[in-house]
Coordinates of C-alpha atoms in Angstrom, one line a residue:
Chain A
M1 CA 39.2 33.3 -11.9
T2 CA 39.0 29.6 -11.3
E3 CA 37.8 29.0 -7.8
R4 CA 40.0 26.5 -5.8
I5 CA 37.8 23.7 -4.5
G6 CA 38.1 21.7 -1.6
F7 CA 36.0 18.4 -1.4
I8 CA 35.7 16.5 1.9
G9 CA 33.8 13.3 1.9
L10 CA 34.7 10.7 -1.0
G11 CA 32.2 8.1 -0.4
I12 CA 30.0 6.3 -3.2
M13 CA 28.7 9.7 -4.1
G14 CA 31.6 12.0 -3.1
K15 CA 34.3 10.3 -5.1
P16 CA 32.6 10.4 -8.6
M17 CA 31.3 14.0 -7.7
A18 CA 34.9 15.2 -7.0
G19 CA 36.1 13.4 -10.1
H20 CA 33.8 15.5 -12.4
L21 CA 35.2 18.6 -10.8
L22 CA 38.8 17.6 -11.3
R23 CA 38.0 16.9 -14.9
A24 CA 36.6 20.0 -15.4
G25 CA 40.0 21.5 -14.5
Y26 CA 39.2 23.1 -10.9
P27 CA 42.2 22.9 -8.5
L28 CA 41.1 20.4 -6.0
T29 CA 42.0 19.5 -2.6
V30 CA 40.3 16.2 -1.4
L31 CA 39.9 14.7 2.0
D32 CA 38.5 11.4 3.4
I33 CA 38.9 9.4 6.5
V34 CA 39.5 6.4 4.1
Q35 CA 42.9 6.7 2.7
T36 CA 42.3 4.6 -0.6
A37 CA 39.3 6.9 -1.6
Q38 CA 41.8 9.9 -1.3
D39 CA 44.8 8.2 -3.0
E40 CA 42.6 7.5 -6.3
L41 CA 41.8 11.0 -6.7
V42 CA 45.4 12.4 -5.9
A43 CA 46.6 10.0 -8.6
A44 CA 44.2 11.7 -11.0
G45 CA 45.8 14.9 -10.0
A46 CA 44.1 16.3 -6.8
R47 CA 46.1 17.5 -4.1
A48 CA 45.8 15.6 -0.8
G49 CA 44.2 17.6 2.4
T50 CA 45.2 16.7 5.9
S51 CA 42.2 18.2 8.0
P52 CA 39.0 20.0 7.2
Q53 CA 40.8 23.3 8.6
E54 CA 43.8 23.0 6.3
V55 CA 41.4 22.0 3.3
A56 CA 39.5 25.1 4.0
A57 CA 42.7 27.5 4.2
Q58 CA 43.5 26.4 0.7
S59 CA 40.1 26.6 -1.1
D60 CA 37.8 29.5 -2.2
V61 CA 35.0 26.7 -2.3
V62 CA 34.6 23.8 0.3
I63 CA 32.1 21.1 -0.8
T64 CA 31.1 18.6 1.8
M65 CA 29.4 15.2 1.1
L66 CA 29.1 13.2 4.4
P67 CA 26.9 10.6 5.8
D68 CA 24.5 12.5 8.3
S69 CA 24.3 15.6 10.4
P70 CA 26.7 14.6 13.3
E71 CA 29.3 14.4 10.8
V72 CA 28.7 17.6 9.2
E73 CA 28.5 19.3 12.7
Q74 CA 32.0 17.7 13.3
V75 CA 33.8 18.4 9.9
I76 CA 32.4 21.9 9.5
L77 CA 31.9 23.3 13.1
G78 CA 34.2 21.0 15.0
K79 CA 37.7 21.2 16.2
Q80 CA 40.2 21.7 13.3
G81 CA 36.9 22.1 11.2
V82 CA 36.3 23.9 8.1
L83 CA 35.1 26.9 10.0
E84 CA 38.5 27.1 11.7
G85 CA 40.3 27.5 8.1
L86 CA 37.7 29.4 6.3
R87 CA 38.8 32.4 4.4
A88 CA 36.5 35.5 4.4
G89 CA 34.5 35.7 1.2
A90 CA 34.7 31.8 0.8
L91 CA 31.8 29.6 0.1
V92 CA 30.6 26.4 1.8
I93 CA 28.6 24.0 -0.2
D94 CA 27.2 21.0 2.0
M95 CA 25.5 18.4 -0.3
S96 CA 25.1 15.8 2.2
T97 CA 21.4 15.2 3.4
I98 CA 21.1 16.4 6.8
L99 CA 18.7 18.1 9.3
P100 CA 17.5 21.5 7.8
S101 CA 18.2 22.9 11.4
T102 CA 21.7 21.9 11.1
A103 CA 22.1 23.4 7.7
R104 CA 20.8 26.7 9.1
K105 CA 23.4 26.5 11.9
V106 CA 26.3 26.0 9.3
A107 CA 24.9 28.8 7.1
A108 CA 24.9 31.2 10.4
A109 CA 28.4 30.1 11.5
A110 CA 29.8 30.7 8.0
R111 CA 28.2 34.2 7.7
A112 CA 29.7 34.9 11.2
R113 CA 33.1 34.3 9.5
G114 CA 32.4 36.6 6.6
A115 CA 31.9 33.6 4.4
D116 CA 28.7 32.4 2.6
A117 CA 27.0 28.8 2.7
L118 CA 24.5 26.7 0.7
D119 CA 22.8 23.6 1.5
A120 CA 22.6 21.4 -1.8
P121 CA 21.4 17.9 -1.0
V122 CA 20.9 15.7 -4.2
S123 CA 18.7 13.0 -5.4
G124 CA 19.6 10.5 -8.0
G125 CA 21.9 8.4 -6.2
E126 CA 25.0 6.6 -7.3
V127 CA 24.1 6.5 -10.7
G128 CA 23.5 10.1 -10.9
A129 CA 26.6 10.9 -9.2
K130 CA 28.5 9.0 -11.9
N131 CA 26.6 10.3 -14.9
A132 CA 26.8 13.9 -13.4
T133 CA 22.7 13.8 -13.5
L134 CA 21.9 14.6 -9.9
T135 CA 19.0 16.6 -9.0
I136 CA 20.3 19.3 -6.6
M137 CA 18.1 21.3 -4.2
V138 CA 19.4 24.4 -3.1
G139 CA 18.8 26.8 -0.1
G140 CA 20.8 30.1 0.7
A141 CA 21.2 33.4 -0.9
P142 CA 20.7 34.0 -4.6
A143 CA 24.2 35.5 -5.1
A144 CA 26.0 32.3 -3.6
F145 CA 23.7 30.2 -5.8
E146 CA 25.0 32.1 -8.9
R147 CA 28.5 31.8 -7.5
A148 CA 28.0 27.9 -7.1
K149 CA 26.0 27.0 -10.2
P150 CA 28.9 26.7 -12.6
I151 CA 30.5 24.1 -10.2
L152 CA 27.2 22.2 -9.4
E153 CA 26.6 22.0 -13.2
K154 CA 29.6 19.9 -13.4
M155 CA 27.6 17.4 -11.0
G156 CA 23.9 17.5 -11.9
K157 CA 21.1 18.6 -13.9
N158 CA 18.2 19.8 -12.2
I159 CA 19.5 22.5 -10.0
T160 CA 16.9 24.7 -8.2
L161 CA 17.3 27.5 -5.7
V162 CA 14.2 26.8 -3.5
G163 CA 14.7 29.3 -0.7
E164 CA 16.9 30.6 2.2
A165 CA 19.4 28.4 4.2
G166 CA 17.7 25.1 5.0
A167 CA 15.4 25.2 1.9
G168 CA 17.5 22.6 -0.1
Q169 CA 17.2 20.2 3.0
I170 CA 13.5 21.0 3.5
T171 CA 13.0 20.0 -0.1
K172 CA 15.0 16.8 0.0
A173 CA 12.9 15.7 3.2
A174 CA 9.8 16.6 1.2
N175 CA 11.2 14.4 -1.4
Q176 CA 11.8 11.5 0.9
I177 CA 8.4 11.6 2.5
I178 CA 6.6 11.4 -1.1
V179 CA 8.9 8.7 -2.3
G180 CA 8.7 6.7 1.0
V181 CA 5.0 6.9 1.5
T182 CA 4.3 6.3 -2.2
I183 CA 6.2 3.0 -1.9
A184 CA 3.9 2.1 0.7
A185 CA 0.8 2.9 -1.4
V186 CA 2.0 1.0 -4.2
S187 CA 2.9 -1.9 -2.0
E188 CA -0.7 -2.1 -0.7
A189 CA -2.3 -1.7 -4.1
L190 CA -0.4 -4.4 -5.9
L191 CA -0.6 -6.6 -2.6
L192 CA -4.4 -6.3 -2.7
A193 CA -4.4 -7.4 -6.5
A194 CA -2.2 -10.4 -6.0
K195 CA -4.0 -11.5 -3.0
A196 CA -7.3 -11.5 -4.9
G197 CA -5.8 -13.5 -7.6
V198 CA -5.3 -10.6 -10.2
D199 CA -1.9 -10.2 -12.0
P200 CA -0.3 -7.2 -10.3
A201 CA 1.8 -6.6 -13.5
K202 CA -1.7 -6.4 -15.4
V203 CA -3.0 -3.8 -12.5
R204 CA 0.1 -1.8 -12.8
E205 CA -0.2 -1.4 -16.6
A206 CA -3.9 -0.6 -16.4
L207 CA -3.1 2.3 -13.8
M208 CA -0.1 3.7 -15.3
G209 CA -2.2 6.3 -17.5
G210 CA -4.4 7.5 -14.8
F211 CA -4.4 9.4 -11.5
A212 CA -2.4 6.7 -9.9
S213 CA 0.4 7.1 -12.2
S214 CA 4.1 7.8 -10.8
R215 CA 7.5 7.3 -11.0
I216 CA 7.3 5.1 -8.0
L217 CA 4.6 2.9 -9.5
E218 CA 6.4 2.8 -12.8
L219 CA 10.1 2.0 -11.3
H220 CA 9.5 0.5 -7.8
G221 CA 6.1 -1.1 -8.8
N222 CA 8.0 -3.0 -11.3
R223 CA 10.7 -4.2 -8.7
M224 CA 8.0 -5.2 -6.5
I225 CA 6.5 -7.5 -9.2
Q226 CA 9.9 -8.7 -10.4
R227 CA 11.3 -9.1 -6.6
A228 CA 14.3 -6.9 -7.9
F229 CA 15.3 -5.8 -4.4
A230 CA 18.9 -5.2 -5.2
P231 CA 19.7 -1.4 -4.6
G232 CA 19.1 1.2 -6.1
F233 CA 18.6 3.1 -2.9
K234 CA 19.2 1.3 0.4
I235 CA 16.4 1.1 3.0
R236 CA 19.0 2.1 5.6
L237 CA 19.7 5.3 3.9
H238 CA 15.9 6.0 3.4
R239 CA 15.4 5.3 7.2
K240 CA 18.0 7.7 8.0
D241 CA 16.3 10.4 5.9
M242 CA 12.9 9.6 7.4
N243 CA 14.6 10.2 10.9
I244 CA 15.5 13.7 9.4
V245 CA 11.9 14.2 8.4
L246 CA 10.6 13.0 11.8
N247 CA 13.0 15.1 13.8
T248 CA 12.4 18.2 11.7
A249 CA 8.7 17.6 12.2
R250 CA 9.0 17.4 15.8
E251 CA 11.1 20.6 15.9
L252 CA 8.4 22.3 13.9
G253 CA 5.5 21.0 15.8
L254 CA 4.2 19.1 13.0
S255 CA 2.4 15.6 13.0
L256 CA 3.2 13.4 10.3
P257 CA 1.5 10.1 10.8
M258 CA 2.1 8.8 7.3
S259 CA 5.6 9.3 7.4
A260 CA 6.1 7.9 11.0
H261 CA 4.3 4.8 9.9
V262 CA 6.6 4.2 6.9
A263 CA 9.7 4.9 9.1
E264 CA 8.4 2.3 11.7
L265 CA 7.9 -0.4 8.8
M266 CA 11.6 0.6 7.6
N267 CA 12.8 -0.2 11.2
G268 CA 10.9 -3.4 11.0
L269 CA 12.6 -4.3 7.6
I270 CA 16.1 -3.5 9.0
A271 CA 15.2 -5.9 12.0
H272 CA 14.5 -8.6 9.4
G273 CA 17.9 -8.0 7.8
G274 CA 16.7 -5.8 5.0
A275 CA 19.2 -2.7 5.7
E276 CA 21.0 -3.2 2.4
L277 CA 17.9 -3.8 0.4
D278 CA 16.5 -1.4 -2.3
H279 CA 13.6 0.6 -0.7
S280 CA 11.1 -1.1 -2.8
A281 CA 11.6 -4.0 -0.6
L282 CA 9.3 -2.3 1.9
V283 CA 6.6 -4.2 0.1
T284 CA 7.9 -7.2 2.1
M285 CA 6.8 -5.7 5.6
F286 CA 3.2 -5.5 4.1
E287 CA 3.5 -8.9 3.0
K288 CA 4.5 -10.2 6.5
L289 CA 1.4 -8.4 7.8
A290 CA -0.6 -10.4 5.5
N291 CA 1.4 -13.7 5.8
F292 CA 1.3 -13.7 2.1
E293 CA 3.9 -13.1 -0.7
M294 CA 3.0 -11.3 -4.0
G295 CA 5.4 -13.5 -6.0
A296 CA 3.4 -16.5 -5.2
A297 CA 0.4 -15.1 -7.0
S298 CA 2.2 -13.5 -10.1
Q299 CA 4.5 -16.5 -11.1
Chain B
M1 CA -26.7 -6.9 -35.5
T2 CA -26.9 -3.7 -33.4
E3 CA -27.2 -4.6 -29.7
R4 CA -30.3 -3.2 -27.9
I5 CA -28.8 -1.8 -24.8
G6 CA -30.7 -1.1 -21.4
F7 CA -29.0 1.5 -19.2
I8 CA -29.6 1.5 -15.5
G9 CA -28.7 4.5 -13.3
L10 CA -28.7 7.9 -14.8
G11 CA -26.6 9.9 -12.3
I12 CA -24.0 12.4 -12.6
M13 CA -21.8 9.7 -14.6
G14 CA -24.6 7.4 -16.0
K15 CA -26.6 10.3 -17.8
P16 CA -23.6 11.5 -20.1
M17 CA -22.4 7.8 -20.6
A18 CA -25.9 6.7 -21.8
G19 CA -26.0 9.9 -24.0
H20 CA -23.1 8.7 -25.9
L21 CA -24.7 5.4 -26.8
L22 CA -27.7 7.0 -27.8
R23 CA -26.0 9.3 -30.3
A24 CA -23.8 6.3 -31.5
G25 CA -27.0 4.8 -32.7
Y26 CA -27.7 2.0 -30.3
P27 CA -31.6 1.4 -29.4
L28 CA -31.4 2.3 -25.7
T29 CA -33.9 1.7 -22.9
V30 CA -33.1 3.7 -19.9
L31 CA -34.2 3.6 -16.1
D32 CA -33.4 5.8 -13.0
I33 CA -35.5 6.4 -9.7
V34 CA -35.1 10.1 -10.7
Q35 CA -37.9 10.8 -13.3
T36 CA -36.3 13.9 -14.6
A37 CA -32.9 12.3 -15.7
Q38 CA -34.8 9.6 -17.4
D39 CA -37.0 12.1 -19.3
E40 CA -34.2 14.1 -20.8
L41 CA -32.9 10.8 -22.3
V42 CA -36.2 9.9 -23.6
A43 CA -36.7 13.2 -25.2
A44 CA -33.4 12.6 -27.0
G45 CA -34.6 9.4 -28.4
A46 CA -34.5 6.6 -25.7
R47 CA -37.2 4.2 -24.6
A48 CA -38.3 4.5 -21.0
G49 CA -38.1 1.4 -18.7
T50 CA -40.2 0.6 -16.1
S51 CA -38.4 -1.9 -14.0
P52 CA -34.7 -3.5 -14.0
Q53 CA -36.5 -6.9 -15.0
E54 CA -38.4 -5.1 -17.9
V55 CA -35.2 -3.4 -19.2
A56 CA -33.4 -6.5 -19.0
A57 CA -36.3 -8.4 -21.1
Q58 CA -35.9 -5.7 -23.7
S59 CA -32.1 -5.7 -24.1
D60 CA -29.1 -7.8 -25.4
V61 CA -26.8 -5.6 -23.2
V62 CA -27.8 -4.2 -19.8
I63 CA -25.3 -1.6 -18.3
T64 CA -25.7 -0.4 -14.7
M65 CA -24.0 2.7 -13.1
L66 CA -25.2 2.9 -9.5
P67 CA -23.7 4.3 -6.2
D68 CA -22.6 1.3 -4.3
S69 CA -22.9 -2.6 -4.0
P70 CA -26.1 -2.6 -2.1
E71 CA -28.0 -0.8 -5.0
V72 CA -26.1 -3.0 -7.5
E73 CA -27.5 -6.2 -5.4
Q74 CA -30.7 -4.9 -5.4
V75 CA -30.9 -3.7 -9.0
I76 CA -29.5 -6.9 -10.5
L77 CA -30.1 -9.5 -8.0
G78 CA -33.4 -8.2 -6.1
K79 CA -37.1 -8.5 -6.8
Q80 CA -37.8 -7.4 -10.3
G81 CA -34.5 -7.2 -11.0
V82 CA -32.2 -7.6 -14.0
L83 CA -31.7 -11.2 -13.5
E84 CA -35.4 -11.9 -13.5
G85 CA -35.6 -10.5 -17.1
L86 CA -32.3 -11.5 -18.3
R87 CA -32.2 -13.4 -21.7
A88 CA -30.0 -16.4 -22.4
G89 CA -26.9 -15.0 -24.2
A90 CA -27.3 -11.5 -22.9
L91 CA -24.4 -9.3 -21.2
V92 CA -24.6 -7.6 -18.1
I93 CA -21.8 -4.7 -17.8
D94 CA -21.7 -3.3 -14.2
M95 CA -19.7 0.0 -14.5
S96 CA -20.4 1.0 -10.8
T97 CA -17.6 0.9 -8.2
I98 CA -18.5 -1.9 -5.9
L99 CA -17.1 -4.7 -3.9
P100 CA -15.2 -7.3 -5.7
S101 CA -17.0 -10.0 -4.1
T102 CA -20.4 -8.4 -5.1
A103 CA -19.2 -8.4 -8.7
R104 CA -18.1 -12.1 -8.8
K105 CA -21.8 -13.0 -7.2
V106 CA -23.3 -11.0 -10.2
A107 CA -21.1 -12.8 -12.7
A108 CA -21.9 -16.1 -11.2
A109 CA -25.8 -15.4 -11.1
A110 CA -25.5 -14.1 -14.7
R111 CA -23.8 -17.5 -15.8
A112 CA -26.5 -19.5 -14.1
R113 CA -29.1 -17.8 -16.4
G114 CA -26.9 -18.6 -19.4
A115 CA -25.7 -14.9 -19.7
D116 CA -22.4 -13.2 -19.4
A117 CA -21.2 -10.5 -17.0
L118 CA -18.4 -8.0 -16.9
D119 CA -17.2 -5.6 -13.9
A120 CA -16.2 -2.6 -15.7
P121 CA -15.7 0.4 -13.0
V122 CA -14.2 3.8 -14.5
S123 CA -12.0 6.4 -13.5
G124 CA -12.0 10.1 -14.9
G125 CA -15.0 11.5 -13.1
E126 CA -17.7 13.6 -14.4
V127 CA -15.3 15.1 -17.1
G128 CA -14.3 11.9 -18.1
A129 CA -18.0 10.6 -18.6
K130 CA -19.0 14.0 -20.5
N131 CA -15.9 13.8 -22.9
A132 CA -16.0 9.7 -23.4
T133 CA -12.6 9.7 -22.1
L134 CA -13.0 7.5 -19.0
T135 CA -10.3 4.8 -18.0
I136 CA -12.4 1.6 -17.9
M137 CA -10.8 -1.5 -15.9
V138 CA -12.6 -4.6 -16.8
G139 CA -13.0 -8.2 -15.3
G140 CA -14.5 -11.0 -17.0
A141 CA -14.3 -13.4 -19.9
P142 CA -12.4 -12.6 -23.1
A143 CA -15.2 -13.3 -25.3
A144 CA -17.5 -11.2 -23.2
F145 CA -14.9 -8.3 -23.4
E146 CA -14.7 -8.3 -27.0
R147 CA -18.5 -8.3 -27.5
A148 CA -18.3 -5.2 -24.8
K149 CA -15.6 -3.3 -26.4
P150 CA -17.4 -1.4 -29.4
I151 CA -20.0 -0.2 -26.6
L152 CA -17.2 0.6 -24.0
E153 CA -15.1 2.7 -26.8
K154 CA -18.2 5.1 -26.9
M155 CA -17.7 6.0 -23.4
G156 CA -14.0 5.6 -22.7
K157 CA -10.6 5.8 -24.0
N158 CA -8.0 3.4 -22.0
I159 CA -10.0 0.3 -21.8
T160 CA -8.1 -2.9 -20.2
L161 CA -9.2 -6.6 -19.5
V162 CA -7.3 -6.9 -16.3
G163 CA -8.4 -10.6 -15.6
E164 CA -11.6 -12.7 -14.5
A165 CA -14.8 -11.6 -13.1
G166 CA -13.9 -9.0 -10.2
A167 CA -10.6 -8.2 -11.5
G168 CA -11.9 -4.5 -12.9
Q169 CA -13.3 -3.9 -9.1
I170 CA -9.9 -4.9 -7.8
T171 CA -7.9 -2.7 -10.1
K172 CA -10.1 0.1 -9.3
A173 CA -9.7 -0.3 -5.6
A174 CA -5.8 -0.5 -6.0
N175 CA -6.3 2.8 -8.0
Q176 CA -8.1 4.3 -5.1
I177 CA -5.7 3.0 -2.5
I178 CA -2.7 4.7 -4.6
V179 CA -4.5 7.9 -5.2
G180 CA -5.7 8.1 -1.5
V181 CA -2.3 7.4 0.0
T182 CA -0.3 9.6 -2.3
I183 CA -2.7 12.5 -1.7
A184 CA -1.6 12.1 2.0
A185 CA 2.2 11.8 1.1
V186 CA 1.9 15.0 -0.8
S187 CA -0.1 16.7 2.1
E188 CA 2.8 15.8 4.5
A189 CA 5.7 16.8 2.1
L190 CA 4.0 20.2 1.3
L191 CA 3.0 20.9 4.9
L192 CA 6.5 20.2 6.1
A193 CA 7.9 22.9 3.6
A194 CA 5.2 25.4 4.4
K195 CA 5.4 24.8 8.3
A196 CA 9.5 25.4 7.7
G197 CA 8.8 28.6 5.7
V198 CA 9.6 27.2 2.4
D199 CA 7.3 28.0 -0.4
P200 CA 5.5 24.8 -0.9
A201 CA 4.9 25.9 -4.9
K202 CA 8.7 26.1 -5.3
V203 CA 9.2 22.6 -3.6
R204 CA 6.5 21.0 -5.7
E205 CA 8.3 22.6 -8.9
A206 CA 11.7 21.3 -7.6
L207 CA 10.4 17.8 -7.0
M208 CA 8.1 17.2 -10.4
G209 CA 11.3 16.0 -12.4
G210 CA 12.4 13.2 -9.8
F211 CA 11.3 10.2 -8.1
A212 CA 8.8 12.1 -6.3
S213 CA 6.9 13.0 -9.4
S214 CA 3.3 11.9 -9.8
R215 CA -0.1 13.2 -11.3
I216 CA -1.1 13.5 -7.5
L217 CA 1.8 15.9 -6.9
E218 CA 1.1 17.8 -10.3
L219 CA -2.7 18.1 -10.0
H220 CA -3.7 17.7 -6.2
G221 CA -0.5 19.4 -5.0
N222 CA -1.2 22.3 -7.0
R223 CA -5.0 22.2 -5.6
M224 CA -3.6 22.1 -2.0
I225 CA -1.5 25.2 -2.7
Q226 CA -4.0 27.2 -4.5
R227 CA -6.6 25.9 -1.9
A228 CA -8.9 24.8 -4.8
F229 CA -11.1 22.3 -3.1
A230 CA -14.2 22.6 -5.3
P231 CA -14.7 19.0 -6.6
G232 CA -13.1 17.2 -8.6
F233 CA -13.6 13.9 -7.0
K234 CA -15.5 14.3 -3.7
I235 CA -14.3 12.9 -0.4
R236 CA -17.5 11.0 0.4
L237 CA -17.1 9.3 -2.7
H238 CA -13.3 8.3 -2.0
R239 CA -14.4 7.5 1.5
K240 CA -16.8 4.9 0.1
D241 CA -14.3 3.6 -2.3
M242 CA -11.9 3.1 0.8
N243 CA -14.6 1.2 2.5
I244 CA -14.7 -1.0 -0.7
V245 CA -10.9 -1.4 -0.1
L246 CA -10.8 -2.2 3.5
N247 CA -13.7 -4.6 3.4
T248 CA -12.1 -6.3 0.4
A249 CA -8.8 -6.4 2.5
R250 CA -10.6 -7.9 5.5
E251 CA -12.5 -10.7 3.2
L252 CA -8.8 -11.6 1.9
G253 CA -7.3 -11.6 5.2
L254 CA -5.1 -8.6 4.1
S255 CA -3.8 -5.9 6.6
L256 CA -3.5 -2.3 4.6
P257 CA -2.4 0.1 7.3
M258 CA -1.9 3.0 5.2
S259 CA -5.2 2.8 3.5
A260 CA -6.9 2.6 6.9
H261 CA -5.2 5.6 8.2
V262 CA -6.3 7.6 5.1
A263 CA -9.8 6.2 5.3
E264 CA -9.9 7.4 9.1
L265 CA -8.7 10.8 8.1
M266 CA -11.4 10.9 5.3
N267 CA -14.2 10.1 8.1
G268 CA -12.6 13.0 10.2
L269 CA -12.9 15.6 7.1
I270 CA -16.4 14.5 6.6
A271 CA -17.2 15.0 10.5
H272 CA -15.8 18.5 9.8
G273 CA -18.3 19.3 6.8
G274 CA -15.9 18.2 4.3
A275 CA -17.8 15.6 2.5
E276 CA -18.5 17.4 -0.7
L277 CA -14.9 18.8 -1.0
D278 CA -12.5 17.5 -3.6
H279 CA -10.3 14.6 -2.1
S280 CA -7.3 17.0 -2.3
A281 CA -8.7 18.9 0.7
L282 CA -7.5 15.9 2.7
V283 CA -4.5 18.1 3.4
T284 CA -6.5 20.2 5.7
M285 CA -6.8 17.1 8.3
F286 CA -3.0 17.3 8.4
E287 CA -3.2 20.9 9.0
K288 CA -5.8 20.2 11.9
L289 CA -3.2 17.8 13.6
A290 CA -0.4 20.6 13.2
N291 CA -2.8 23.4 14.1
F292 CA -1.3 25.2 11.2
E293 CA -2.7 26.1 7.6
M294 CA -0.4 25.9 4.5
G295 CA -2.1 28.9 3.2
A296 CA -0.8 31.2 6.0
A297 CA 2.8 30.4 4.7
S298 CA 2.7 30.2 1.0
Q299 CA 0.7 33.8 0.4

């Protein structure tokens, strides 16, 4: 039996993801507050939904791809929300990046309706969404994961069930910690080189083979040297994710000083007008501290 | 003409490095304040030196592998030091990890004697020294680098001339920043997972393919999960290197908040008796902040 899918949230990520499902032949109902995004998919063969409740009533699997926790709470748990229309035996897959505690709340509410839920946040950005190469980190029950897998495989490549409800969001939070703090590490290292009059491009190359090697040194390090700050992944979105990290840490009674420092530097960069820049632009905050720009030495 | 080599500093790193040169057929004079280390190489065919000055007088190339900047200053620039015996046209290669400013001072003093100098710190640790697979980051003149290359190739694999005098030490400092801060990043990420009840081993695996992937996540992340804190690279040595980083930053008028925080956590770990542990044990300082041990959740 082909699952009937409802897809709510057709933004930069959601629209191409829903498009893959449509092309794969799934009967698809779509919903977004932006009419034009919805129209495009309807023109391609999707059915237009009228409310989250109505979308859920028409679907075996409901996928949400929304900006943040409050939107997920509203769309799934709110008035005329997914929960109110959800059929027993249905499956909710929330692919937004949100608080792990909200993901657990959604999962408990779905179970109370006789349905299932997975949290399945992604990494890989707009490019990954368009090319169906997203990394998908999943939390939930193994049976629900097996049911979701053929659907998720239409949108991504590395798809891992990490643990129970919320584990997908925890994994995404861990990812954003490492990416953010490693960007800061590479910033300080390359800035030390440039300020000392040593070519940061040569330092980056010399370090790529050893213990300091990382995807961040490779990609973001190069962006810093080239001053290529067009996104990529925007600072304001990474800042949002660092808020999730720090709020979750507070809920857990955990102190994360490095993450907190990076989040504060992101706040500073946004104050300086950098919200829409790639997160590798964090290096400019370290440059402000030093009253020195790396570009000056490396060109 | 085969260069006559003097090798000063026969510790954990220096002894196996000097051994490779001896086996490669270089006439070798060795010197260490520890008599037994010297005896071993003399038994294998090296000549015993009597002072840095005397070693330099007998050598075309003088290599030093010493604990820190003060020892290098004393052995090269001090009384009966290398400089006092150094022949015109000779080459000093300091492979210790020291202040870039001290490396520049040594290079200027060598030039004033009509000799040449390279700073050529290494990474790869005891295993790299024994297997002759060290990464060697070099600062100095291209001609001196070409002259040193066949000698360095007996001890290491990735050998890069990064820039002028001091550039090797700057590159090593950049390496130690990235390694130290990335260890902190991985610590916070895996600790968040464990405290949330998610298996940090599964989180590490899920993250290894994406933007968060690094040698540190791979190797040190695994050490954290396995609680495998036998060195490896000792905290007290990494702390020493972070002192070089922060002193250099102060000399340059640079503010490196992430590096400073990591150095302080290393100080704390040493206060807790962790000086001889592997630097991946930095995770235990984050655990102390949280009053929670990762091991408890992952076993």
